[in-house]
Short mmCIF file of C-alpha atoms in Angstrom, two decimals:
data_model
loop_
_atom_site.label_atom_id
_atom_site.label_comp_id
_atom_site.label_asym_id
_atom_site.label_seq_id
_atom_site.Cartn_x
_atom_site.Cartn_y
_atom_site.Cartn_z
CA UNK A 650 -45.88 -215.16 37.88
CA UNK A 651 -43.09 -217.61 38.83
CA UNK A 652 -44.26 -220.42 41.16
CA UNK A 653 -41.67 -219.60 43.82
CA UNK A 654 -42.58 -215.92 43.75
CA UNK A 655 -46.29 -216.69 44.11
CA UNK A 656 -45.50 -219.09 46.96
CA UNK A 657 -43.50 -216.46 48.85
CA UNK A 658 -46.18 -213.81 48.36
CA UNK A 659 -48.98 -216.10 49.53
CA UNK A 660 -47.03 -217.41 52.52
CA UNK A 661 -46.00 -213.89 53.54
CA UNK A 662 -49.61 -212.71 53.31
CA UNK A 663 -50.84 -215.72 55.32
CA UNK A 664 -48.30 -215.36 58.13
CA UNK A 665 -48.73 -211.57 58.33
CA UNK A 666 -52.50 -212.00 58.39
CA UNK A 667 -52.24 -214.57 61.17
CA UNK A 668 -50.13 -212.20 63.22
CA UNK A 669 -52.65 -209.39 62.84
CA UNK A 670 -55.55 -211.70 63.69
CA UNK A 671 -53.72 -212.97 66.76
CA UNK A 672 -53.11 -209.41 67.92
CA UNK A 673 -56.77 -208.57 67.42
CA UNK A 674 -57.85 -211.63 69.40
CA UNK A 675 -55.55 -210.78 72.32
CA UNK A 676 -56.93 -207.24 72.46
CA UNK A 677 -60.51 -208.49 72.49
CA UNK A 678 -59.56 -211.14 75.06
CA UNK A 679 -60.46 -214.45 73.44
CA UNK A 680 -58.78 -217.31 71.58
CA UNK A 681 -57.54 -216.61 68.03
CA UNK A 682 -58.66 -220.07 66.85
CA UNK A 683 -62.04 -218.92 65.43
CA UNK A 684 -60.34 -216.10 63.53
CA UNK A 685 -57.83 -218.54 62.01
CA UNK A 686 -60.66 -220.84 60.94
CA UNK A 687 -62.60 -217.95 59.42
CA UNK A 688 -59.48 -216.81 57.55
CA UNK A 689 -59.11 -220.30 56.09
CA UNK A 690 -62.76 -220.33 55.06
CA UNK A 691 -62.33 -216.96 53.36
CA UNK A 692 -59.34 -218.02 51.25
CA UNK A 693 -60.07 -221.69 50.63
CA UNK A 694 -62.30 -223.61 48.25
CA UNK A 695 -65.41 -221.53 47.65
CA UNK A 696 -63.92 -218.58 49.50
CA UNK A 697 -63.30 -215.01 48.40
CA UNK A 698 -59.78 -215.48 46.97
CA UNK A 699 -58.69 -219.14 46.81
CA UNK A 700 -54.94 -219.75 47.34
CA UNK A 701 -53.24 -222.16 44.95
CA UNK A 702 -49.48 -221.66 45.02
CA UNK A 703 -48.98 -222.32 48.75
CA UNK A 704 -51.58 -225.07 49.21
CA UNK A 705 -49.10 -227.98 49.34
CA UNK A 706 -46.71 -226.12 51.63
CA UNK A 707 -49.53 -225.17 54.01
CA UNK A 708 -50.74 -228.81 54.04
CA UNK A 709 -47.28 -229.96 55.14
CA UNK A 710 -47.10 -227.15 57.69
CA UNK A 711 -50.47 -228.24 59.05
CA UNK A 712 -49.14 -231.77 59.69
CA UNK A 713 -46.13 -230.32 61.50
CA UNK A 714 -48.52 -228.15 63.52
CA UNK A 715 -50.40 -231.20 64.81
CA UNK A 716 -47.13 -232.93 65.72
CA UNK A 717 -45.85 -229.88 67.62
CA UNK A 718 -49.18 -229.44 69.43
CA UNK A 719 -48.93 -232.97 70.81
CA UNK A 720 -45.19 -232.74 71.53
CA UNK A 721 -45.62 -229.58 73.61
CA UNK A 722 -48.58 -231.18 75.35
CA UNK A 723 -46.42 -234.17 76.30
CA UNK A 724 -43.64 -231.90 77.56
CA UNK A 725 -46.07 -230.37 80.06
CA UNK A 726 -46.54 -233.71 81.85
CA UNK A 727 -44.14 -236.06 83.53
CA UNK A 728 -44.80 -239.79 83.54
CA UNK A 729 -45.42 -239.69 87.30
CA UNK A 730 -48.04 -236.95 86.81
CA UNK A 731 -49.86 -239.07 84.24
CA UNK A 732 -49.77 -242.21 86.39
CA UNK A 733 -50.99 -240.25 89.43
CA UNK A 734 -53.86 -238.70 87.44
CA UNK A 735 -54.77 -242.09 86.03
CA UNK A 736 -55.08 -243.53 89.54
CA UNK A 737 -57.11 -240.70 91.02
CA UNK A 738 -59.12 -239.29 88.13
CA UNK A 739 -60.22 -242.37 86.18
CA UNK A 740 -63.87 -242.25 87.42
CA UNK A 741 -64.13 -238.63 86.28
CA UNK A 742 -62.46 -239.56 83.00
CA UNK A 743 -64.99 -242.33 82.43
CA UNK A 744 -67.93 -239.98 83.14
CA UNK A 745 -66.37 -237.39 80.83
CA UNK A 746 -66.10 -239.93 78.02
CA UNK A 747 -69.66 -241.26 78.36
CA UNK A 748 -71.36 -237.88 78.72
CA UNK A 749 -69.47 -236.06 75.99
CA UNK A 750 -68.51 -238.67 73.39
CA UNK A 751 -71.99 -240.20 73.24
CA UNK A 752 -73.77 -237.08 71.83
CA UNK A 753 -71.31 -236.88 68.93
CA UNK A 754 -71.62 -240.58 68.12
CA UNK A 755 -75.42 -240.45 68.25
CA UNK A 756 -75.50 -237.34 66.06
CA UNK A 757 -73.35 -238.99 63.38
CA UNK A 758 -75.57 -242.08 63.34
CA UNK A 759 -78.76 -240.00 63.21
CA UNK A 760 -77.33 -238.04 60.28
CA UNK A 761 -76.61 -241.34 58.52
CA UNK A 762 -72.83 -240.94 58.39
CA UNK A 763 -71.98 -244.48 59.54
CA UNK A 764 -70.01 -246.02 62.44
CA UNK A 765 -66.55 -244.71 61.48
CA UNK A 766 -67.82 -241.14 61.34
CA UNK A 767 -69.57 -241.77 64.67
CA UNK A 768 -66.22 -242.64 66.29
CA UNK A 769 -64.66 -239.49 64.80
CA UNK A 770 -67.48 -237.13 65.80
CA UNK A 771 -67.48 -238.65 69.29
CA UNK A 772 -63.90 -237.49 69.65
CA UNK A 773 -64.75 -234.01 68.35
CA UNK A 774 -67.40 -233.51 71.05
CA UNK A 775 -65.42 -235.29 73.78
CA UNK A 776 -62.08 -233.46 73.97
CA UNK A 777 -61.90 -230.03 75.62
CA UNK A 778 -59.38 -227.43 74.51
CA UNK A 779 -56.40 -227.47 76.90
CA UNK A 780 -54.97 -224.32 75.31
CA UNK A 781 -58.15 -222.24 75.55
CA UNK A 782 -58.91 -223.47 79.08
CA UNK A 783 -55.39 -222.71 80.34
CA UNK A 784 -55.67 -219.17 78.97
CA UNK A 785 -59.12 -218.69 80.52
CA UNK A 786 -57.91 -219.87 83.94
CA UNK A 787 -55.04 -217.39 83.78
CA UNK A 788 -57.22 -214.52 82.59
CA UNK A 789 -59.78 -215.11 85.35
CA UNK A 790 -57.09 -215.45 88.05
CA UNK A 791 -58.18 -218.97 88.99
CA UNK A 792 -54.85 -220.81 88.77
CA UNK A 793 -54.74 -221.01 92.58
CA UNK A 794 -58.38 -222.06 93.06
CA UNK A 795 -59.16 -225.40 94.70
CA UNK A 796 -61.11 -226.64 91.67
CA UNK A 797 -58.30 -225.91 89.19
CA UNK A 798 -56.36 -229.17 89.87
CA UNK A 799 -59.62 -231.03 89.20
CA UNK A 800 -60.04 -229.27 85.84
CA UNK A 801 -56.43 -230.02 84.93
CA UNK A 802 -56.88 -233.64 86.03
CA UNK A 803 -59.80 -234.09 83.62
CA UNK A 804 -57.73 -232.54 80.83
CA UNK A 805 -54.81 -234.86 81.59
CA UNK A 806 -57.14 -237.87 81.39
CA UNK A 807 -58.41 -236.68 78.01
CA UNK A 808 -54.87 -236.15 76.72
CA UNK A 809 -53.78 -239.59 77.90
CA UNK A 810 -56.89 -241.16 76.37
CA UNK A 811 -55.92 -239.68 73.01
CA UNK A 812 -52.91 -242.02 72.97
CA UNK A 813 -55.43 -244.88 72.72
CA UNK A 814 -58.21 -243.13 70.80
CA UNK A 815 -56.15 -241.72 67.91
CA UNK A 816 -54.64 -245.08 66.86
CA UNK A 817 -58.11 -246.66 66.88
CA UNK A 818 -59.50 -243.82 64.76
CA UNK A 819 -56.52 -243.94 62.40
CA UNK A 820 -56.96 -247.69 61.90
CA UNK A 821 -60.70 -247.31 61.23
CA UNK A 822 -60.12 -244.48 58.75
CA UNK A 823 -57.50 -246.57 56.97
CA UNK A 824 -60.06 -249.36 56.51
CA UNK A 825 -58.12 -251.82 58.64
CA UNK A 826 -60.22 -254.84 59.61
CA UNK A 827 -60.95 -256.09 63.10
CA UNK A 828 -57.75 -258.13 63.31
CA UNK A 829 -55.61 -255.28 62.00
CA UNK A 830 -57.32 -252.79 64.29
CA UNK A 831 -56.72 -255.05 67.30
CA UNK A 832 -53.05 -255.33 66.42
CA UNK A 833 -52.78 -251.55 66.05
CA UNK A 834 -54.46 -251.05 69.42
CA UNK A 835 -52.13 -253.57 71.08
CA UNK A 836 -49.11 -251.84 69.54
CA UNK A 837 -50.38 -248.48 70.77
CA UNK A 838 -51.10 -249.68 74.31
CA UNK A 839 -47.78 -251.50 74.45
CA UNK A 840 -45.93 -248.42 73.23
CA UNK A 841 -47.67 -246.12 75.72
CA UNK A 842 -46.98 -248.55 78.57
CA UNK A 843 -43.34 -248.96 77.55
CA UNK A 844 -42.77 -245.21 77.28
CA UNK A 845 -44.38 -244.57 80.69
CA UNK A 846 -42.25 -247.33 82.25
CA UNK A 847 -39.03 -246.04 80.67
CA UNK A 848 -39.87 -242.46 81.60
CA UNK A 849 -40.57 -243.44 85.23
CA UNK A 850 -37.48 -245.65 85.64
CA UNK A 851 -34.98 -244.14 83.22
CA UNK A 852 -36.36 -240.71 82.28
CA UNK A 853 -33.28 -238.94 83.62
CA UNK A 854 -31.04 -241.06 81.36
CA UNK A 855 -33.18 -240.25 78.29
CA UNK A 856 -33.18 -236.56 79.13
CA UNK A 857 -29.42 -236.60 79.72
CA UNK A 858 -28.84 -238.18 76.30
CA UNK A 859 -30.91 -235.46 74.61
CA UNK A 860 -29.71 -232.59 76.77
CA UNK A 861 -27.43 -229.89 75.43
CA UNK A 862 -26.35 -226.52 76.79
CA UNK A 863 -26.43 -225.23 73.22
CA UNK A 864 -29.99 -224.10 72.44
CA UNK A 865 -29.54 -224.75 68.72
CA UNK A 866 -28.40 -228.34 69.28
CA UNK A 867 -31.24 -229.01 71.72
CA UNK A 868 -33.80 -227.66 69.26
CA UNK A 869 -32.45 -229.74 66.37
CA UNK A 870 -32.22 -232.97 68.37
CA UNK A 871 -35.68 -232.74 69.95
CA UNK A 872 -37.40 -231.61 66.75
CA UNK A 873 -35.60 -234.21 64.62
CA UNK A 874 -36.34 -237.00 67.11
CA UNK A 875 -40.00 -235.99 67.26
CA UNK A 876 -40.46 -235.93 63.49
CA UNK A 877 -38.66 -239.29 63.15
CA UNK A 878 -40.79 -240.98 65.82
CA UNK A 879 -43.96 -239.38 64.41
CA UNK A 880 -43.16 -240.73 60.95
CA UNK A 881 -42.50 -244.24 62.26
CA UNK A 882 -45.74 -244.14 64.26
CA UNK A 883 -47.64 -243.03 61.17
CA UNK A 884 -46.15 -245.92 59.21
CA UNK A 885 -47.41 -248.33 61.90
CA UNK A 886 -50.91 -246.73 61.77
CA UNK A 887 -50.48 -245.62 65.39
CA UNK A 888 -50.82 -241.86 64.54
CA UNK A 889 -48.00 -239.37 64.20
CA UNK A 890 -49.61 -237.21 66.91
CA UNK A 891 -49.38 -240.03 69.46
CA UNK A 892 -45.71 -240.57 68.60
CA UNK A 893 -45.02 -236.88 69.24
CA UNK A 894 -46.98 -236.98 72.51
CA UNK A 895 -44.91 -239.93 73.74
CA UNK A 896 -41.63 -238.17 72.90
CA UNK A 897 -42.81 -235.26 75.05
CA UNK A 898 -43.63 -237.56 77.95
CA UNK A 899 -40.23 -239.28 77.76
CA UNK A 900 -38.39 -235.98 78.28
CA UNK A 901 -38.44 -234.35 81.69
CA UNK A 902 -36.77 -231.81 83.94
CA UNK A 903 -34.61 -229.05 82.49
CA UNK A 904 -34.59 -230.67 79.05
CA UNK A 905 -38.40 -230.53 78.86
CA UNK A 906 -38.43 -226.91 80.06
CA UNK A 907 -35.72 -225.86 77.63
CA UNK A 908 -37.29 -227.68 74.68
CA UNK A 909 -40.69 -226.24 75.52
CA UNK A 910 -39.42 -222.66 75.54
CA UNK A 911 -37.58 -223.18 72.24
CA UNK A 912 -40.42 -224.97 70.46
CA UNK A 913 -43.36 -222.87 71.69
CA UNK A 914 -42.96 -220.17 68.98
CA UNK A 915 -42.71 -222.88 66.31
CA UNK A 916 -45.77 -224.61 67.77
CA UNK A 917 -47.76 -221.39 67.69
CA UNK A 918 -46.78 -220.69 64.08
CA UNK A 919 -47.52 -224.13 62.68
CA UNK A 920 -50.64 -224.61 64.82
CA UNK A 921 -52.02 -221.40 63.33
CA UNK A 922 -51.15 -222.74 59.87
CA UNK A 923 -53.01 -225.94 60.75
CA UNK A 924 -56.21 -224.08 61.64
CA UNK A 925 -55.96 -222.05 58.47
CA UNK A 926 -55.45 -225.22 56.43
CA UNK A 927 -58.52 -226.82 58.02
CA UNK A 928 -60.53 -223.75 57.04
CA UNK A 929 -59.02 -223.83 53.54
CA UNK A 930 -60.20 -227.41 53.06
CA UNK A 931 -63.77 -226.56 54.13
CA UNK A 932 -66.19 -224.99 51.67
CA UNK A 933 -68.13 -222.17 53.41
CA UNK A 934 -71.24 -223.18 51.44
CA UNK A 935 -71.23 -226.51 53.30
CA UNK A 936 -71.61 -224.89 56.74
CA UNK A 937 -75.21 -223.51 56.67
CA UNK A 938 -76.79 -227.00 56.18
CA UNK A 939 -75.02 -228.30 59.32
CA UNK A 940 -75.39 -225.16 61.42
CA UNK A 941 -78.48 -226.38 63.30
CA UNK A 942 -76.95 -229.80 64.15
CA UNK A 943 -73.76 -228.02 65.26
CA UNK A 944 -75.75 -225.65 67.47
CA UNK A 945 -77.75 -228.52 68.96
CA UNK A 946 -74.55 -230.45 69.67
CA UNK A 947 -73.01 -227.34 71.22
CA UNK A 948 -75.96 -226.88 73.59
CA UNK A 949 -76.06 -230.54 74.62
CA UNK A 950 -72.32 -230.89 75.15
CA UNK A 951 -72.14 -227.61 77.03
CA UNK A 952 -74.52 -229.13 79.57
CA UNK A 953 -72.69 -232.45 79.65
CA UNK A 954 -69.29 -230.77 80.18
CA UNK A 955 -70.73 -228.71 83.03
CA UNK A 956 -72.05 -231.95 84.53
CA UNK A 957 -68.62 -233.57 84.09
CA UNK A 958 -66.82 -230.76 85.90
CA UNK A 959 -69.44 -230.66 88.64
CA UNK A 960 -69.07 -234.42 89.22
CA UNK A 961 -65.26 -234.34 89.20
CA UNK A 962 -65.15 -231.43 91.66
CA UNK A 963 -67.71 -233.13 93.90
CA UNK A 964 -65.50 -236.24 94.04
CA UNK A 965 -62.63 -234.02 95.19
CA UNK A 966 -64.71 -232.52 98.00
CA UNK A 967 -65.03 -229.09 96.38
CA UNK A 968 -67.96 -226.96 97.53
CA UNK A 969 -70.87 -226.04 95.27
CA UNK A 970 -69.44 -222.80 93.86
CA UNK A 971 -66.21 -224.53 92.83
CA UNK A 972 -68.15 -227.37 91.22
CA UNK A 973 -70.02 -224.97 88.96
CA UNK A 974 -66.81 -223.10 88.10
CA UNK A 975 -65.09 -226.37 87.17
CA UNK A 976 -67.99 -227.37 84.94
CA UNK A 977 -68.18 -224.05 83.14
CA UNK A 978 -64.42 -223.99 82.57
CA UNK A 979 -64.38 -227.33 80.70
CA UNK A 980 -66.86 -226.29 78.00
CA UNK A 981 -64.43 -224.86 75.41
CA UNK A 982 -63.47 -227.07 72.44
CA UNK A 983 -60.69 -226.16 70.06
CA UNK A 984 -57.46 -227.54 68.69
CA UNK A 985 -57.92 -231.26 69.30
CA UNK A 986 -61.48 -231.31 68.00
CA UNK A 987 -60.14 -229.85 64.77
CA UNK A 988 -57.23 -232.34 64.74
CA UNK A 989 -59.67 -235.25 64.97
CA UNK A 990 -61.96 -233.79 62.32
CA UNK A 991 -58.95 -233.16 60.09
CA UNK A 992 -58.07 -236.86 60.25
CA UNK A 993 -61.63 -237.87 59.37
CA UNK A 994 -62.52 -235.52 56.51
CA UNK A 995 -60.95 -237.83 53.95
CA UNK A 996 -63.44 -240.57 54.86
CA UNK A 997 -66.44 -238.41 55.71
CA UNK A 998 -66.09 -234.89 54.24
CA UNK A 999 -69.25 -233.67 55.97
CA UNK A 1000 -67.50 -233.84 59.35
CA UNK A 1001 -65.33 -230.84 58.38
CA UNK A 1002 -68.10 -228.22 58.10
CA UNK A 1003 -69.90 -229.55 61.18
CA UNK A 1004 -66.72 -229.57 63.26
CA UNK A 1005 -65.82 -226.07 62.07
CA UNK A 1006 -69.20 -224.65 63.07
CA UNK A 1007 -69.18 -226.59 66.36
CA UNK A 1008 -65.71 -225.37 67.37
CA UNK A 1009 -66.48 -221.79 66.31
CA UNK A 1010 -69.50 -221.82 68.62
CA UNK A 1011 -67.81 -223.36 71.66
CA UNK A 1012 -64.42 -221.67 71.40
CA UNK A 1013 -66.31 -218.37 71.71
CA UNK A 1014 -68.97 -219.56 74.15
CA UNK A 1015 -66.55 -221.54 76.38
CA UNK A 1016 -64.86 -218.54 78.05
CA UNK A 1017 -68.32 -217.09 78.75
CA UNK A 1018 -69.50 -220.26 80.52
CA UNK A 1019 -66.26 -220.29 82.53
CA UNK A 1020 -67.05 -216.80 83.78
CA UNK A 1021 -70.83 -216.97 84.23
CA UNK A 1022 -71.86 -220.56 85.09
CA UNK A 1023 -71.21 -220.20 88.82
CA UNK A 1024 -72.85 -216.75 89.24
CA UNK A 1025 -75.85 -217.92 87.23
CA UNK A 1026 -76.20 -221.09 89.33
CA UNK A 1027 -75.92 -219.03 92.52
CA UNK A 1028 -78.56 -216.57 91.34
CA UNK A 1029 -80.96 -219.35 90.36
CA UNK A 1030 -80.42 -221.04 93.71
CA UNK A 1031 -81.18 -217.84 95.61
CA UNK A 1032 -84.24 -216.84 93.58
CA UNK A 1033 -87.19 -217.10 95.99
CA UNK A 1034 -90.07 -219.22 94.86
CA UNK A 1035 -93.22 -217.13 94.91
CA UNK A 1036 -95.95 -219.08 96.77
CA UNK A 1037 -99.32 -219.36 95.10
CA UNK A 1038 -101.88 -216.81 96.36
CA UNK A 1039 -103.94 -218.01 99.29
CA UNK A 1040 -107.58 -218.74 98.44
CA UNK A 1041 -110.06 -216.06 99.47
CA UNK A 1042 -111.94 -216.95 102.69
CA UNK A 1043 -115.43 -218.23 102.14
CA UNK A 1044 -118.20 -216.02 103.56
CA UNK A 1045 -119.51 -217.16 106.96
CA UNK A 1046 -122.75 -219.08 106.85
CA UNK A 1047 -125.71 -217.16 108.23
CA UNK A 1048 -127.09 -218.48 111.54
CA UNK A 1049 -130.66 -218.42 112.76
CA UNK A 1050 -131.56 -215.59 115.09
CA UNK A 1051 -130.54 -216.35 118.70
CA UNK A 1052 -128.22 -219.26 117.75
CA UNK A 1053 -124.63 -219.36 119.08
CA UNK A 1054 -121.47 -221.10 117.93
CA UNK A 1055 -119.96 -223.67 120.31
CA UNK A 1056 -117.41 -221.97 122.59
CA UNK A 1057 -118.96 -218.50 122.28
CA UNK A 1058 -120.49 -218.71 125.70
#
């Protein structure tokens, strides 16, 4: 069969299959991410029917998917929103990092994977899934709840932290030494600071320069600018994803809204391709050996995320019920855990199967904790503690005939 013909057939089958899986997931009421990962596992190395003709195209599409994920994420925030969250939510962000990154780092070291893998796995267990959580909040009708801004604030802190974390991880994976890594970090911090400053002071000028009443022109300019900046960032070892995120932050107002509506279908398509590609690059036979560590990590980091949300809501003065709801909502992991693992598999291939199993567990379990953590906590709090049975009274001592007890008279 001609290479182009095989490519078209495979791509058509992949995209059609993704559409059917997405429809199935929406009917069942949960995220399609686990189905995309399972589809990749089924048709990748060691799967049922490995795909060959479209492998290179899907790999490129996966890179575009990561870039669009971060671009759309940046378009959701203005620079003022990020600065405000940084000022008010940094204690919660610090607690989130310590409680949720530490289990991943410790697990990698215990498994003997080394310090670079520890940094990567720390990110996998740290970052919650903004996409899954936003959908869960909408499905449960909690967008107007008092604890929802707290949840979103924690997610914003995680997203902003990625602008620092991803360049560090990229430099470590590239084998850059301490001096080179420090330079990369300084470049990243300087770039983030400069973009935030320009967006705060001159964001309307940037948006005006990009703006166009023609939807086609707006799409081409924003997409072209994003890919260009992402490529330059990648060349500087800062991470293409961070470059795309910063482009999103720099745009605001009507331009951001228009670009978001135009790019969302593209984001959804290429993000789905990314998850499939990650599954394609993971051998299903590698998952059973890491299933127990993945399950243990899932249990531990479920508890630590609940603790994170509870602490953040408590700082905001939310009552007990809202604290538990906030904690349960933050449990889900998804797209960014896979993005981080995808960056690291070249250096430590064993991270791929572990991350796949871990995300599969928590992307399914996360919506359940969002729904049931608060009712379960309330039920446990109201469960009466059964007192121990009182000891039987001792028989009265016999008294001599004619004797009386004091006070009987």
